[in-house]
Coordinates of C-alpha atoms in Angstrom, one line a residue:
X215 CA -39.7 19.1 -40.7
X216 CA -40.8 21.1 -37.6
X217 CA -41.3 17.8 -35.7
X218 CA -37.8 16.7 -36.7
X219 CA -36.3 20.0 -35.5
X220 CA -38.2 19.8 -32.2
X221 CA -36.9 16.2 -31.8
X222 CA -33.3 17.3 -32.4
X223 CA -33.6 20.2 -29.9
X224 CA -35.1 17.8 -27.3
X225 CA -32.3 15.3 -27.9
X226 CA -29.7 18.0 -27.6
X227 CA -31.2 19.3 -24.4
X228 CA -31.3 15.8 -22.8
X229 CA -27.7 15.3 -23.9
X230 CA -26.7 18.6 -22.3
X231 CA -28.5 17.8 -19.1
X232 CA -26.9 14.3 -18.9
X233 CA -23.5 15.9 -19.5
X234 CA -24.1 18.4 -16.7
X235 CA -25.2 15.6 -14.4
X236 CA -22.0 13.7 -15.1
X237 CA -20.0 16.9 -14.5
X238 CA -21.9 17.6 -11.3
X239 CA -21.2 14.0 -10.0
X240 CA -17.5 14.4 -10.9
X241 CA -17.2 17.8 -9.2
X242 CA -19.4 17.0 -6.2
X243 CA -17.6 16.8 -2.8
X244 CA -17.2 13.2 -1.6
X245 CA -18.2 12.0 1.8
X246 CA -17.9 8.7 3.7
X247 CA -19.0 7.1 7.0
X248 CA -17.1 4.3 8.5
X249 CA -18.1 1.9 11.3
X250 CA -15.3 0.0 13.1
X251 CA -14.7 -1.5 16.5
X252 CA -12.9 -3.9 18.8
X253 CA -14.3 -6.7 21.0
X254 CA -11.8 -8.0 23.6
X255 CA -12.6 -10.5 26.3
X256 CA -10.4 -12.5 28.6
X257 CA -10.7 -15.2 31.4
X258 CA -8.4 -16.4 34.2
X259 CA -6.9 -15.5 37.5
X260 CA -6.4 -11.8 38.3
X261 CA -4.7 -10.4 41.4
X262 CA -3.2 -7.0 42.2
X263 CA -0.6 -6.5 45.0
X264 CA -2.2 -6.7 48.4
X265 CA -5.5 -8.1 47.1
X266 CA -7.2 -11.5 47.0
X267 CA -7.0 -13.4 43.8
X268 CA -10.3 -13.6 41.8
X269 CA -11.3 -15.8 38.9
X270 CA -12.8 -13.5 36.2
X271 CA -14.2 -13.1 32.8
X272 CA -13.2 -9.6 31.9
X273 CA -13.4 -7.1 29.1
X274 CA -10.7 -5.1 27.3
X275 CA -7.6 -7.0 28.4
X276 CA -5.4 -5.7 25.6
X277 CA -7.8 -3.2 23.9
X278 CA -10.8 -1.4 25.4
X279 CA -13.8 -2.9 23.6
X280 CA -15.7 -0.2 21.6
X281 CA -17.8 0.7 18.6
X282 CA -16.9 3.8 16.6
X283 CA -18.5 5.9 13.9
X284 CA -16.3 8.1 11.8
X285 CA -17.4 10.4 9.0
X286 CA -15.7 12.8 6.6
X287 CA -16.9 15.1 3.9
X288 CA -14.7 16.7 1.2
X289 CA -15.6 20.5 1.2
X290 CA -13.2 21.3 -1.6
X291 CA -9.8 23.0 -1.7
X292 CA -8.3 20.5 0.6
X293 CA -10.8 21.2 3.4
X294 CA -12.7 18.4 5.1
X295 CA -15.4 18.2 7.8
X296 CA -15.0 15.3 10.2
X297 CA -16.8 13.6 13.1
X298 CA -15.7 10.9 15.4
X299 CA -18.0 9.1 17.9
X300 CA -16.7 6.2 20.0
X301 CA -18.6 4.3 22.7
X302 CA -17.1 1.7 25.0
X303 CA -18.7 -1.6 25.9
X304 CA -18.1 -4.6 28.2
X305 CA -18.7 -7.9 26.4
X306 CA -18.4 -9.9 29.6
X307 CA -21.7 -8.3 30.9
X308 CA -23.2 -6.7 27.8
X309 CA -23.1 -3.3 29.4
X310 CA -22.1 0.0 27.7
X311 CA -19.2 2.0 29.1
X312 CA -15.9 1.1 30.8
X313 CA -17.7 1.0 34.2
X314 CA -21.2 1.6 35.5
X315 CA -22.3 5.2 35.0
X316 CA -19.9 5.9 32.2
X317 CA -21.2 8.3 29.5
X318 CA -22.5 7.0 26.2
X319 CA -19.7 8.2 23.9
X320 CA -17.0 8.1 26.5
X321 CA -14.2 7.2 24.0
X322 CA -14.7 10.3 21.8
X323 CA -17.4 12.6 20.5
X324 CA -16.0 15.3 18.3
X325 CA -16.7 17.4 15.2
X326 CA -14.1 19.4 13.3
X327 CA -12.2 20.5 10.2
X328 CA -9.0 19.4 8.7
X329 CA -6.9 20.6 5.8
X330 CA -3.5 22.0 4.9
X331 CA -3.6 24.0 8.1
X332 CA -3.7 20.9 10.3
X333 CA -6.8 19.7 12.2
X334 CA -9.2 21.4 14.7
X335 CA -11.8 19.5 16.8
X336 CA -14.4 20.3 19.4
X337 CA -16.0 18.0 21.9
X338 CA -14.9 15.2 24.2
X339 CA -11.5 13.7 23.3
X340 CA -8.2 12.3 24.7
X341 CA -5.7 14.7 26.0
X342 CA -2.4 15.1 24.0
X343 CA -0.5 13.4 26.9
X344 CA -2.8 10.4 27.0
X345 CA -2.7 10.0 23.2
X346 CA 1.1 10.1 23.3
X347 CA 1.2 7.4 26.0
X348 CA -1.3 5.3 24.1
X349 CA 0.9 5.5 21.0
X350 CA 4.2 4.7 22.8
X351 CA 3.2 2.1 25.4
X352 CA 3.7 -1.4 24.0
X353 CA 0.4 -2.4 25.6
X354 CA -1.3 0.7 24.2
X355 CA -2.5 1.6 27.8
X356 CA -4.4 -1.7 27.9
X357 CA -6.3 -2.4 31.2
X358 CA -3.9 -5.4 32.0
X359 CA -0.8 -3.4 31.0
X360 CA 1.6 -2.0 33.7
X361 CA 1.5 1.6 32.5
X362 CA -2.3 1.8 32.7
X363 CA -2.4 0.2 36.1
X364 CA 0.1 2.7 37.4
X365 CA -1.7 5.7 36.1
X366 CA -5.5 5.1 36.3
X367 CA -8.0 4.1 39.0
X368 CA -10.1 1.0 39.2
X369 CA -9.2 -0.7 42.5
X370 CA -5.5 -0.1 42.3
X371 CA -3.4 -0.9 45.4
X372 CA -2.1 2.6 45.7
X373 CA -3.9 5.8 44.6
X374 CA -3.3 6.3 40.9
X375 CA -2.2 9.8 39.8
X376 CA -5.0 10.1 37.2
X377 CA -7.6 9.0 39.7
X378 CA -8.4 12.7 40.0
X379 CA -9.7 13.0 36.4
X380 CA -10.6 11.0 33.3
X381 CA -8.2 10.4 30.4
X382 CA -10.8 11.9 28.1
X383 CA -11.6 15.6 28.4
X384 CA -15.1 17.1 28.1
X385 CA -15.9 20.5 26.5
X386 CA -12.5 20.4 24.6
X387 CA -10.9 22.5 21.9
X388 CA -7.9 20.8 20.2
X389 CA -5.6 21.9 17.4
X390 CA -3.0 19.6 15.8
X391 CA -0.4 20.8 13.3
X392 CA 0.3 19.3 9.9
X393 CA 3.3 17.0 9.6
X394 CA 6.5 19.0 9.1
X395 CA 8.9 16.3 8.0
X396 CA 8.0 14.0 11.0
X397 CA 7.5 16.9 13.5
X398 CA 3.9 17.4 14.8
X399 CA 2.4 19.2 17.7
X400 CA -1.0 19.5 19.5
X401 CA -2.5 21.9 22.0
X402 CA -5.7 21.3 23.9
X403 CA -8.0 23.2 26.3
X404 CA -11.0 21.8 28.1
X405 CA -13.5 24.2 29.6
X406 CA -14.8 23.2 33.0
X407 CA -18.0 25.3 32.5
X408 CA -18.1 26.2 36.2
X409 CA -17.9 29.4 38.1
X410 CA -15.3 30.6 38.8
X411 CA -13.9 29.4 35.5
X412 CA -11.2 26.7 35.7
X413 CA -10.2 24.3 33.0
X414 CA -7.7 21.7 31.7
X415 CA -4.9 22.4 29.2
X416 CA -2.4 20.2 27.6
X417 CA 0.2 19.9 24.8
X418 CA 2.4 17.4 22.9
X419 CA 5.3 17.6 20.5
X420 CA 6.6 14.6 18.7
X421 CA 9.1 13.6 16.0
X422 CA 8.4 10.4 14.1
X423 CA 10.7 9.3 11.3
X424 CA 12.1 6.0 10.1
X425 CA 11.3 3.9 13.2
X426 CA 12.2 6.7 15.7
X427 CA 9.4 8.2 17.8
X428 CA 10.4 10.9 20.4
X429 CA 7.8 12.9 22.3
X430 CA 7.2 15.3 25.1
X431 CA 3.8 16.1 26.5
X432 CA 2.2 17.9 29.4
X433 CA -1.1 18.3 31.2
X434 CA -2.4 21.0 33.6
X435 CA -5.7 20.4 35.4
X436 CA -7.4 23.0 37.4
X437 CA -11.1 22.1 37.4
X438 CA -11.6 21.4 41.0
X439 CA -12.3 20.1 43.3
X440 CA -10.8 17.0 41.5
X441 CA -10.8 14.9 44.7
X442 CA -11.4 15.7 48.3
X443 CA -8.9 18.4 49.2
X444 CA -7.3 18.6 45.7
X445 CA -7.8 21.2 43.0
X446 CA -4.7 21.2 40.9
X447 CA -2.6 18.6 39.1
X448 CA 0.3 18.9 36.7
X449 CA 2.0 16.2 34.5
X450 CA 5.1 16.1 32.3
X451 CA 6.1 13.2 30.1
X452 CA 9.1 12.3 28.0
X453 CA 9.1 9.2 25.8
X454 CA 11.1 7.6 23.1
X455 CA 10.8 4.4 21.0
X456 CA 12.7 2.9 18.1
X457 CA 11.6 0.1 15.8
X458 CA 14.6 -2.0 14.9
X459 CA 12.6 -4.2 12.6
X460 CA 13.1 -7.3 14.5
X461 CA 11.8 -5.7 17.7
X462 CA 10.6 -2.3 19.1
X463 CA 12.0 -0.8 22.3
X464 CA 10.2 1.9 24.3
X465 CA 11.2 4.1 27.3
X466 CA 8.8 6.4 29.1
X467 CA 9.3 8.8 32.1
X468 CA 6.5 10.7 33.7
X469 CA 6.1 13.0 36.7
X470 CA 2.8 14.0 38.1
X471 CA 2.2 16.4 41.0
X472 CA -0.9 17.1 43.1
X473 CA -0.4 20.6 44.5
X474 CA -2.6 20.6 47.5
X475 CA -2.2 17.0 48.7
X476 CA 1.5 17.3 48.0
X477 CA 1.7 13.9 46.3
X478 CA 4.3 13.5 43.6
X479 CA 4.4 10.4 41.3
X480 CA 7.5 9.5 39.3
X481 CA 6.6 6.7 36.8
X482 CA 9.1 4.9 34.6
X483 CA 8.4 2.3 32.0
X484 CA 10.5 0.1 29.7
X485 CA 8.8 -2.1 27.1
X486 CA 9.5 -4.2 24.0
X487 CA 7.4 -5.5 21.2
X488 CA 8.8 -8.6 19.4
X489 CA 7.2 -10.0 16.3
X490 CA 7.9 -13.8 15.9
X491 CA 7.6 -15.5 12.6
X492 CA 4.8 -13.3 11.3
X493 CA 1.8 -14.7 13.1
X494 CA 3.1 -14.3 16.6
X495 CA 4.1 -11.3 18.9
X496 CA 5.6 -11.1 22.3
X497 CA 5.0 -8.0 24.5
X498 CA 6.9 -7.3 27.7
X499 CA 6.5 -4.2 29.9
X500 CA 7.9 -3.1 33.3
X501 CA 6.6 -0.1 35.2
X502 CA 8.1 1.4 38.3
X503 CA 6.3 4.1 40.4
X504 CA 7.8 6.1 43.3
X505 CA 5.1 7.9 45.3
X506 CA 6.3 10.8 47.5
X507 CA 3.3 11.5 49.8
X508 CA 2.8 13.3 53.1
X509 CA 1.2 10.1 54.5
X510 CA 4.2 8.0 53.5
X511 CA 6.3 7.1 50.5
X512 CA 5.6 4.0 48.6
X513 CA 7.0 2.1 45.6
X514 CA 5.2 -0.1 43.1
X515 CA 6.7 -2.5 40.5
X516 CA 4.8 -4.3 37.8
X517 CA 6.0 -6.7 35.1
X518 CA 3.8 -8.1 32.4
X519 CA 4.5 -10.5 29.6
X520 CA 2.0 -11.4 26.8
X521 CA 2.0 -13.7 23.8
X522 CA -0.2 -13.0 20.9
X523 CA -1.1 -15.5 18.1
X524 CA -2.8 -13.9 15.1
X525 CA -5.4 -16.1 13.4
X526 CA -5.9 -13.3 10.9
X527 CA -5.2 -9.5 10.5
X528 CA -8.3 -8.9 12.6
X529 CA -8.4 -11.7 15.2
X530 CA -5.8 -12.8 17.7
X531 CA -5.6 -15.0 20.8
X532 CA -3.4 -13.9 23.7
X533 CA -2.0 -15.2 27.0
X534 CA -0.9 -12.6 29.6
X535 CA 1.0 -13.1 32.9
X536 CA 2.0 -10.4 35.3
X537 CA 3.5 -9.7 38.7
X538 CA 2.6 -6.7 40.8
X539 CA 4.3 -5.6 44.0
X540 CA 3.7 -2.6 46.3
X541 CA 6.4 -1.9 48.8
X542 CA 4.4 -2.8 51.9
X543 CA 1.9 -5.2 50.4
X544 CA 2.0 -8.9 49.4
X545 CA 2.7 -9.7 45.7
X546 CA -0.1 -10.2 43.3
X547 CA 0.0 -12.4 40.2
X548 CA -2.2 -12.6 37.1
X549 CA -2.6 -15.2 34.4
X550 CA -5.3 -14.8 31.8
X551 CA -6.1 -15.8 28.2
X552 CA -8.2 -13.8 25.8
X553 CA -9.6 -13.2 22.4
X554 CA -9.6 -9.9 20.5
X555 CA -11.4 -9.2 17.2
X556 CA -11.4 -6.0 15.2
X557 CA -14.1 -5.2 12.7

């Protein structure tokens, strides 16, 4: 009798422990880690205005190749902890980074919290202005796209306005609001960690609803010296796009000013993305830059056209042709073909 009673107590205890274990598993916060990436390589003839033509195998024609690690943990009550680590790579040479000397996690390295209040992150990340451009530009600020070539360095025929700094900000603090019926905003501050203290601040405000995407953004950099003789740069951006279903149309206007060098860049872009019969897409983009400089005014005009054939949701083939002309330089033409795979 005593043995039977002891057995029943033991069984009941095991059952209670098992029940508690199930409840604990049910109530325990969930977490996840995701690995994703893009490998993009192209080959062909590449030529910028005023430069000799080169035959190349290049990397990141339509998307900068990268590997990313994303993690999230449910802390309960709608609060989550997140991290985002992204490293660039060049499949044409097997090297890491966008260029020699690039940092390990150049794409992004952040940790933060998100919830009903919005999202807060710390670390290295894109400025709100760059993120807005990347979302709006039909080429997604791809290396072969006109908007990227008019804004960023890398052997461009005229000094690019963003040559004074990287598109990604170190030592950053960024807050993004929740979505208020399509309206969202973000503010950013990057500490230069130098003495005397200077930094980089930025903002964006966008409205996205039913195919319409309208945005304004700004960037103020004072972390000098940025380049020889320069210590301050300001940027303002206005952009709008509308997805008509059969095609998407984009317009971008941006003004950037270097205070000390007295260079003013006015950059305009028109683009269209046109799906064709499901497995095909045509991208067309035109960028126009007016440079008002002490050493002389210049104009740059670049037109690019690409055709993409999707073999699957993750893999596509593309052909891209472009024409590039700076006012006082000979025209450059580019024709390349590439493969892009997402994993």
